[in-house]
PDB file of N, CA and C in Angstrom:
ATOM      1  N   UNK A   1      -5.869  -0.960  -6.202  1.00  0.00           N
ATOM      2  CA  UNK A   1      -4.459  -0.799  -6.467  1.00  0.00           C
ATOM      3  C   UNK A   1      -4.256  -0.492  -7.948  1.00  0.00           C
ATOM      4  N   UNK A   2      -3.309   0.369  -8.202  1.00  0.00           N
ATOM      5  CA  UNK A   2      -2.936   0.685  -9.570  1.00  0.00           C
ATOM      6  C   UNK A   2      -1.439   0.447  -9.701  1.00  0.00           C
ATOM      7  N   UNK A   3      -1.052  -0.380 -10.643  1.00  0.00           N
ATOM      8  CA  UNK A   3       0.366  -0.676 -10.845  1.00  0.00           C
ATOM      9  C   UNK A   3       0.705  -0.434 -12.316  1.00  0.00           C
ATOM     10  N   UNK A   4       1.823   0.240 -12.553  1.00  0.00           N
ATOM     11  CA  UNK A   4       2.289   0.485 -13.913  1.00  0.00           C
ATOM     12  C   UNK A   4       3.720  -0.023 -14.038  1.00  0.00           C
ATOM     13  N   UNK A   5       3.951  -0.841 -15.038  1.00  0.00           N
ATOM     14  CA  UNK A   5       5.298  -1.335 -15.324  1.00  0.00           C
ATOM     15  C   UNK A   5       5.816  -0.572 -16.534  1.00  0.00           C
ATOM     16  N   UNK A   6       6.927   0.133 -16.368  1.00  0.00           N
ATOM     17  CA  UNK A   6       7.452   0.979 -17.431  1.00  0.00           C
ATOM     18  C   UNK A   6       8.655   0.378 -18.144  1.00  0.00           C
ATOM     19  N   UNK A   7       9.418  -0.455 -17.443  1.00  0.00           N
ATOM     20  CA  UNK A   7      10.596  -1.087 -18.036  1.00  0.00           C
ATOM     21  C   UNK A   7      10.672  -2.536 -17.579  1.00  0.00           C
ATOM     22  N   UNK A   8      11.286  -3.362 -18.386  1.00  0.00           N
ATOM     23  CA  UNK A   8      11.469  -4.759 -18.027  1.00  0.00           C
ATOM     24  C   UNK A   8      12.578  -4.865 -16.984  1.00  0.00           C
ATOM     25  N   UNK A   9      12.326  -5.643 -15.942  1.00  0.00           N
ATOM     26  CA  UNK A   9      13.310  -5.883 -14.891  1.00  0.00           C
ATOM     27  C   UNK A   9      13.714  -7.343 -14.986  1.00  0.00           C
ATOM     28  N   UNK A  10      14.986  -7.568 -15.250  1.00  0.00           N
ATOM     29  CA  UNK A  10      15.477  -8.932 -15.456  1.00  0.00           C
ATOM     30  C   UNK A  10      16.230  -9.421 -14.221  1.00  0.00           C
ATOM     31  N   UNK A  11      16.331 -10.751 -14.048  1.00  0.00           N
ATOM     32  CA  UNK A  11      17.096 -11.299 -12.932  1.00  0.00           C
ATOM     33  C   UNK A  11      18.526 -10.741 -12.935  1.00  0.00           C
ATOM     34  N   UNK A  12      18.988 -10.407 -11.752  1.00  0.00           N
ATOM     35  CA  UNK A  12      20.330  -9.852 -11.605  1.00  0.00           C
ATOM     36  C   UNK A  12      20.352  -8.336 -11.544  1.00  0.00           C
ATOM     37  N   UNK A  13      19.256  -7.682 -11.977  1.00  0.00           N
ATOM     38  CA  UNK A  13      19.185  -6.222 -11.896  1.00  0.00           C
ATOM     39  C   UNK A  13      18.852  -5.816 -10.464  1.00  0.00           C
ATOM     40  N   UNK A  14      19.385  -4.690 -10.031  1.00  0.00           N
ATOM     41  CA  UNK A  14      19.128  -4.181  -8.682  1.00  0.00           C
ATOM     42  C   UNK A  14      17.903  -3.269  -8.721  1.00  0.00           C
ATOM     43  N   UNK A  15      16.845  -3.660  -8.027  1.00  0.00           N
ATOM     44  CA  UNK A  15      15.607  -2.885  -7.960  1.00  0.00           C
ATOM     45  C   UNK A  15      15.565  -2.165  -6.619  1.00  0.00           C
ATOM     46  N   UNK A  16      15.555  -0.841  -6.654  1.00  0.00           N
ATOM     47  CA  UNK A  16      15.438  -0.037  -5.438  1.00  0.00           C
ATOM     48  C   UNK A  16      13.985   0.413  -5.319  1.00  0.00           C
ATOM     49  N   UNK A  17      13.391   0.187  -4.147  1.00  0.00           N
ATOM     50  CA  UNK A  17      11.991   0.544  -3.939  1.00  0.00           C
ATOM     51  C   UNK A  17      11.901   1.707  -2.958  1.00  0.00           C
ATOM     52  N   UNK A  18      11.180   2.756  -3.366  1.00  0.00           N
ATOM     53  CA  UNK A  18      10.895   3.892  -2.500  1.00  0.00           C
ATOM     54  C   UNK A  18       9.395   3.872  -2.231  1.00  0.00           C
ATOM     55  N   UNK A  19       9.012   3.901  -0.960  1.00  0.00           N
ATOM     56  CA  UNK A  19       7.596   3.857  -0.609  1.00  0.00           C
ATOM     57  C   UNK A  19       7.250   5.041   0.282  1.00  0.00           C
ATOM     58  N   UNK A  20       6.054   5.574   0.083  1.00  0.00           N
ATOM     59  CA  UNK A  20       5.591   6.743   0.832  1.00  0.00           C
ATOM     60  C   UNK A  20       4.182   6.500   1.355  1.00  0.00           C
ATOM     61  N   UNK A  21       3.895   7.000   2.544  1.00  0.00           N
ATOM     62  CA  UNK A  21       2.551   6.947   3.118  1.00  0.00           C
ATOM     63  C   UNK A  21       1.930   8.322   2.897  1.00  0.00           C
ATOM     64  N   UNK A  22       0.819   8.365   2.170  1.00  0.00           N
ATOM     65  CA  UNK A  22       0.134   9.624   1.894  1.00  0.00           C
ATOM     66  C   UNK A  22      -0.880   9.969   2.976  1.00  0.00           C
ATOM     67  N   UNK A  23      -1.564   8.963   3.511  1.00  0.00           N
ATOM     68  CA  UNK A  23      -2.504   9.204   4.617  1.00  0.00           C
ATOM     69  C   UNK A  23      -2.653   7.935   5.440  1.00  0.00           C
ATOM     70  N   UNK A  24      -2.972   8.131   6.707  1.00  0.00           N
ATOM     71  CA  UNK A  24      -3.141   7.019   7.650  1.00  0.00           C
ATOM     72  C   UNK A  24      -4.276   7.393   8.583  1.00  0.00           C
ATOM     73  N   UNK A  25      -5.398   6.691   8.452  1.00  0.00           N
ATOM     74  CA  UNK A  25      -6.554   6.963   9.303  1.00  0.00           C
ATOM     75  C   UNK A  25      -7.237   5.664   9.672  1.00  0.00           C
ATOM     76  N   UNK A  26      -7.472   5.494  10.950  1.00  0.00           N
ATOM     77  CA  UNK A  26      -8.277   4.378  11.457  1.00  0.00           C
ATOM     78  C   UNK A  26      -7.857   3.022  10.918  1.00  0.00           C
ATOM     79  N   UNK A  27      -6.583   2.794  10.791  1.00  0.00           N
ATOM     80  CA  UNK A  27      -6.090   1.500  10.342  1.00  0.00           C
ATOM     81  C   UNK A  27      -6.071   1.311   8.842  1.00  0.00           C
ATOM     82  N   UNK A  28      -6.380   2.378   8.092  1.00  0.00           N
ATOM     83  CA  UNK A  28      -6.340   2.314   6.637  1.00  0.00           C
ATOM     84  C   UNK A  28      -5.227   3.246   6.161  1.00  0.00           C
ATOM     85  N   UNK A  29      -4.302   2.702   5.402  1.00  0.00           N
ATOM     86  CA  UNK A  29      -3.147   3.451   4.923  1.00  0.00           C
ATOM     87  C   UNK A  29      -3.223   3.567   3.405  1.00  0.00           C
ATOM     88  N   UNK A  30      -3.073   4.796   2.899  1.00  0.00           N
ATOM     89  CA  UNK A  30      -2.984   5.016   1.460  1.00  0.00           C
ATOM     90  C   UNK A  30      -1.558   5.445   1.159  1.00  0.00           C
ATOM     91  N   UNK A  31      -0.986   4.868   0.112  1.00  0.00           N
ATOM     92  CA  UNK A  31       0.393   5.196  -0.197  1.00  0.00           C
ATOM     93  C   UNK A  31       0.749   4.933  -1.640  1.00  0.00           C
ATOM     94  N   UNK A  32       2.025   5.172  -1.942  1.00  0.00           N
ATOM     95  CA  UNK A  32       2.536   4.969  -3.290  1.00  0.00           C
ATOM     96  C   UNK A  32       3.957   4.461  -3.194  1.00  0.00           C
ATOM     97  N   UNK A  33       4.395   3.796  -4.226  1.00  0.00           N
ATOM     98  CA  UNK A  33       5.758   3.258  -4.251  1.00  0.00           C
ATOM     99  C   UNK A  33       6.299   3.317  -5.671  1.00  0.00           C
ATOM    100  N   UNK A  34       7.615   3.457  -5.751  1.00  0.00           N
ATOM    101  CA  UNK A  34       8.307   3.497  -7.031  1.00  0.00           C
ATOM    102  C   UNK A  34       9.431   2.479  -7.006  1.00  0.00           C
ATOM    103  N   UNK A  35       9.604   1.763  -8.088  1.00  0.00           N
ATOM    104  CA  UNK A  35      10.727   0.845  -8.236  1.00  0.00           C
ATOM    105  C   UNK A  35      11.687   1.423  -9.257  1.00  0.00           C
ATOM    106  N   UNK A  36      12.959   1.561  -8.890  1.00  0.00           N
ATOM    107  CA  UNK A  36      13.939   2.167  -9.788  1.00  0.00           C
ATOM    108  C   UNK A  36      15.065   1.189 -10.118  1.00  0.00           C
ATOM    109  N   UNK A  37      15.493   1.223 -11.367  1.00  0.00           N
ATOM    110  CA  UNK A  37      16.654   0.468 -11.825  1.00  0.00           C
ATOM    111  C   UNK A  37      17.579   1.488 -12.485  1.00  0.00           C
ATOM    112  N   UNK A  38      18.815   1.554 -12.019  1.00  0.00           N
ATOM    113  CA  UNK A  38      19.772   2.546 -12.532  1.00  0.00           C
ATOM    114  C   UNK A  38      19.215   3.968 -12.448  1.00  0.00           C
ATOM    115  N   UNK A  39      18.565   4.289 -11.333  1.00  0.00           N
ATOM    116  CA  UNK A  39      17.983   5.613 -11.058  1.00  0.00           C
ATOM    117  C   UNK A  39      16.844   6.003 -12.002  1.00  0.00           C
ATOM    118  N   UNK A  40      16.313   5.060 -12.779  1.00  0.00           N
ATOM    119  CA  UNK A  40      15.181   5.323 -13.654  1.00  0.00           C
ATOM    120  C   UNK A  40      13.980   4.537 -13.154  1.00  0.00           C
ATOM    121  N   UNK A  41      12.812   5.168 -13.168  1.00  0.00           N
ATOM    122  CA  UNK A  41      11.600   4.499 -12.680  1.00  0.00           C
ATOM    123  C   UNK A  41      11.246   3.347 -13.616  1.00  0.00           C
ATOM    124  N   UNK A  42      11.167   2.146 -13.056  1.00  0.00           N
ATOM    125  CA  UNK A  42      10.827   0.947 -13.827  1.00  0.00           C
ATOM    126  C   UNK A  42       9.380   0.520 -13.571  1.00  0.00           C
ATOM    127  N   UNK A  43       8.851   0.862 -12.378  1.00  0.00           N
ATOM    128  CA  UNK A  43       7.466   0.540 -12.051  1.00  0.00           C
ATOM    129  C   UNK A  43       6.986   1.475 -10.951  1.00  0.00           C
ATOM    130  N   UNK A  44       5.682   1.624 -10.857  1.00  0.00           N
ATOM    131  CA  UNK A  44       5.109   2.458  -9.794  1.00  0.00           C
ATOM    132  C   UNK A  44       3.753   1.894  -9.407  1.00  0.00           C
ATOM    133  N   UNK A  45       3.337   2.194  -8.178  1.00  0.00           N
ATOM    134  CA  UNK A  45       2.066   1.658  -7.684  1.00  0.00           C
ATOM    135  C   UNK A  45       1.426   2.618  -6.693  1.00  0.00           C
ATOM    136  N   UNK A  46       0.106   2.685  -6.742  1.00  0.00           N
ATOM    137  CA  UNK A  46      -0.697   3.353  -5.721  1.00  0.00           C
ATOM    138  C   UNK A  46      -1.443   2.245  -5.012  1.00  0.00           C
ATOM    139  N   UNK A  47      -1.498   2.306  -3.692  1.00  0.00           N
ATOM    140  CA  UNK A  47      -2.122   1.210  -2.966  1.00  0.00           C
ATOM    141  C   UNK A  47      -2.851   1.665  -1.718  1.00  0.00           C
ATOM    142  N   UNK A  48      -3.724   0.801  -1.238  1.00  0.00           N
ATOM    143  CA  UNK A  48      -4.423   0.997   0.024  1.00  0.00           C
ATOM    144  C   UNK A  48      -4.236  -0.277   0.839  1.00  0.00           C
ATOM    145  N   UNK A  49      -3.827  -0.108   2.075  1.00  0.00           N
ATOM    146  CA  UNK A  49      -3.543  -1.251   2.948  1.00  0.00           C
ATOM    147  C   UNK A  49      -4.338  -1.077   4.228  1.00  0.00           C
ATOM    148  N   UNK A  50      -4.906  -2.155   4.744  1.00  0.00           N
ATOM    149  CA  UNK A  50      -5.579  -2.097   6.042  1.00  0.00           C
ATOM    150  C   UNK A  50      -4.791  -2.905   7.062  1.00  0.00           C
ATOM    151  N   UNK A  51      -4.779  -2.401   8.288  1.00  0.00           N
ATOM    152  CA  UNK A  51      -4.162  -3.094   9.416  1.00  0.00           C
ATOM    153  C   UNK A  51      -5.326  -3.576  10.296  1.00  0.00           C
ATOM    154  N   UNK A  52      -5.686  -4.866  10.210  1.00  0.00           N
ATOM    155  CA  UNK A  52      -6.891  -5.367  10.890  1.00  0.00           C
ATOM    156  C   UNK A  52      -6.935  -5.074  12.391  1.00  0.00           C
ATOM    157  N   UNK A  53      -5.806  -5.200  13.080  1.00  0.00           N
ATOM    158  CA  UNK A  53      -5.795  -4.994  14.525  1.00  0.00           C
ATOM    159  C   UNK A  53      -6.179  -3.560  14.887  1.00  0.00           C
ATOM    160  N   UNK A  54      -5.777  -2.593  14.082  1.00  0.00           N
ATOM    161  CA  UNK A  54      -6.117  -1.198  14.349  1.00  0.00           C
ATOM    162  C   UNK A  54      -7.527  -0.900  13.858  1.00  0.00           C
ATOM    163  N   UNK A  55      -7.884  -1.399  12.677  1.00  0.00           N
ATOM    164  CA  UNK A  55      -9.203  -1.161  12.107  1.00  0.00           C
ATOM    165  C   UNK A  55     -10.307  -1.668  13.023  1.00  0.00           C
ATOM    166  N   UNK A  56     -10.108  -2.835  13.654  1.00  0.00           N
ATOM    167  CA  UNK A  56     -11.100  -3.428  14.559  1.00  0.00           C
ATOM    168  C   UNK A  56     -11.514  -2.481  15.669  1.00  0.00           C
ATOM    169  N   UNK A  57     -10.575  -1.701  16.197  1.00  0.00           N
ATOM    170  CA  UNK A  57     -10.895  -0.831  17.330  1.00  0.00           C
ATOM    171  C   UNK A  57     -11.841   0.304  16.920  1.00  0.00           C
ATOM    172  N   UNK A  58     -11.998   0.571  15.633  1.00  0.00           N
ATOM    173  CA  UNK A  58     -12.890   1.625  15.160  1.00  0.00           C
ATOM    174  C   UNK A  58     -14.245   1.103  14.695  1.00  0.00           C
ATOM    175  N   UNK A  59     -14.386  -0.209  14.576  1.00  0.00           N
ATOM    176  CA  UNK A  59     -15.651  -0.792  14.150  1.00  0.00           C
ATOM    177  C   UNK A  59     -16.632  -0.803  15.315  1.00  0.00           C
ATOM    178  N   UNK A  60     -17.945  -0.643  15.021  1.00  0.00           N
ATOM    179  CA  UNK A  60     -18.932  -0.688  16.116  1.00  0.00           C
ATOM    180  C   UNK A  60     -18.956  -2.079  16.747  1.00  0.00           C
ATOM    181  N   UNK A  61     -19.267  -2.114  18.044  1.00  0.00           N
ATOM    182  CA  UNK A  61     -19.378  -3.404  18.749  1.00  0.00           C
ATOM    183  C   UNK A  61     -20.548  -4.179  18.177  1.00  0.00           C
ATOM    184  N   UNK A  62     -20.326  -5.459  17.984  1.00  0.00           N
ATOM    185  CA  UNK A  62     -21.408  -6.316  17.477  1.00  0.00           C
ATOM    186  C   UNK A  62     -22.223  -6.828  18.645  1.00  0.00           C
ATOM    187  N   UNK A  63     -23.524  -6.624  18.558  1.00  0.00           N
ATOM    188  CA  UNK A  63     -24.421  -7.084  19.625  1.00  0.00           C
ATOM    189  C   UNK A  63     -24.784  -8.535  19.378  1.00  0.00           C
ATOM    190  N   UNK A  64     -24.899  -9.264  20.455  1.00  0.00           N
ATOM    191  CA  UNK A  64     -25.309 -10.654  20.327  1.00  0.00           C
ATOM    192  C   UNK A  64     -26.821 -10.690  20.132  1.00  0.00           C
ATOM    193  N   UNK A  65     -27.288 -11.518  19.218  1.00  0.00           N
ATOM    194  CA  UNK A  65     -28.712 -11.623  18.946  1.00  0.00           C
ATOM    195  C   UNK A  65     -29.376 -12.747  19.721  1.00  0.00           C
ATOM    196  N   UNK A  66     -28.651 -13.315  20.685  1.00  0.00           N
ATOM    197  CA  UNK A  66     -29.235 -14.397  21.488  1.00  0.00           C
ATOM    198  C   UNK A  66     -30.244 -13.835  22.474  1.00  0.00           C
ATOM    199  N   UNK A  67     -31.343 -14.577  22.718  1.00  0.00           N
ATOM    200  CA  UNK A  67     -32.357 -14.097  23.666  1.00  0.00           C
ATOM    201  C   UNK A  67     -32.172 -14.667  25.040  1.00  0.00           C
TER     202      UNK A  67
END
């Protein structure tokens, strides 16, 4: 994750968050988000998120090693 804070956000300020999904494959989502105060970018982030329930279906089956 990469996060950049460009302006100080104080209590009482209205923070609007815009988030976008850039790619979605096999339960792994890459995206970005911007936080705006008074229509000016105050912070931004690039992130990667996994959805375990979806990711599991793409993992190879684990074999039992019991004899």
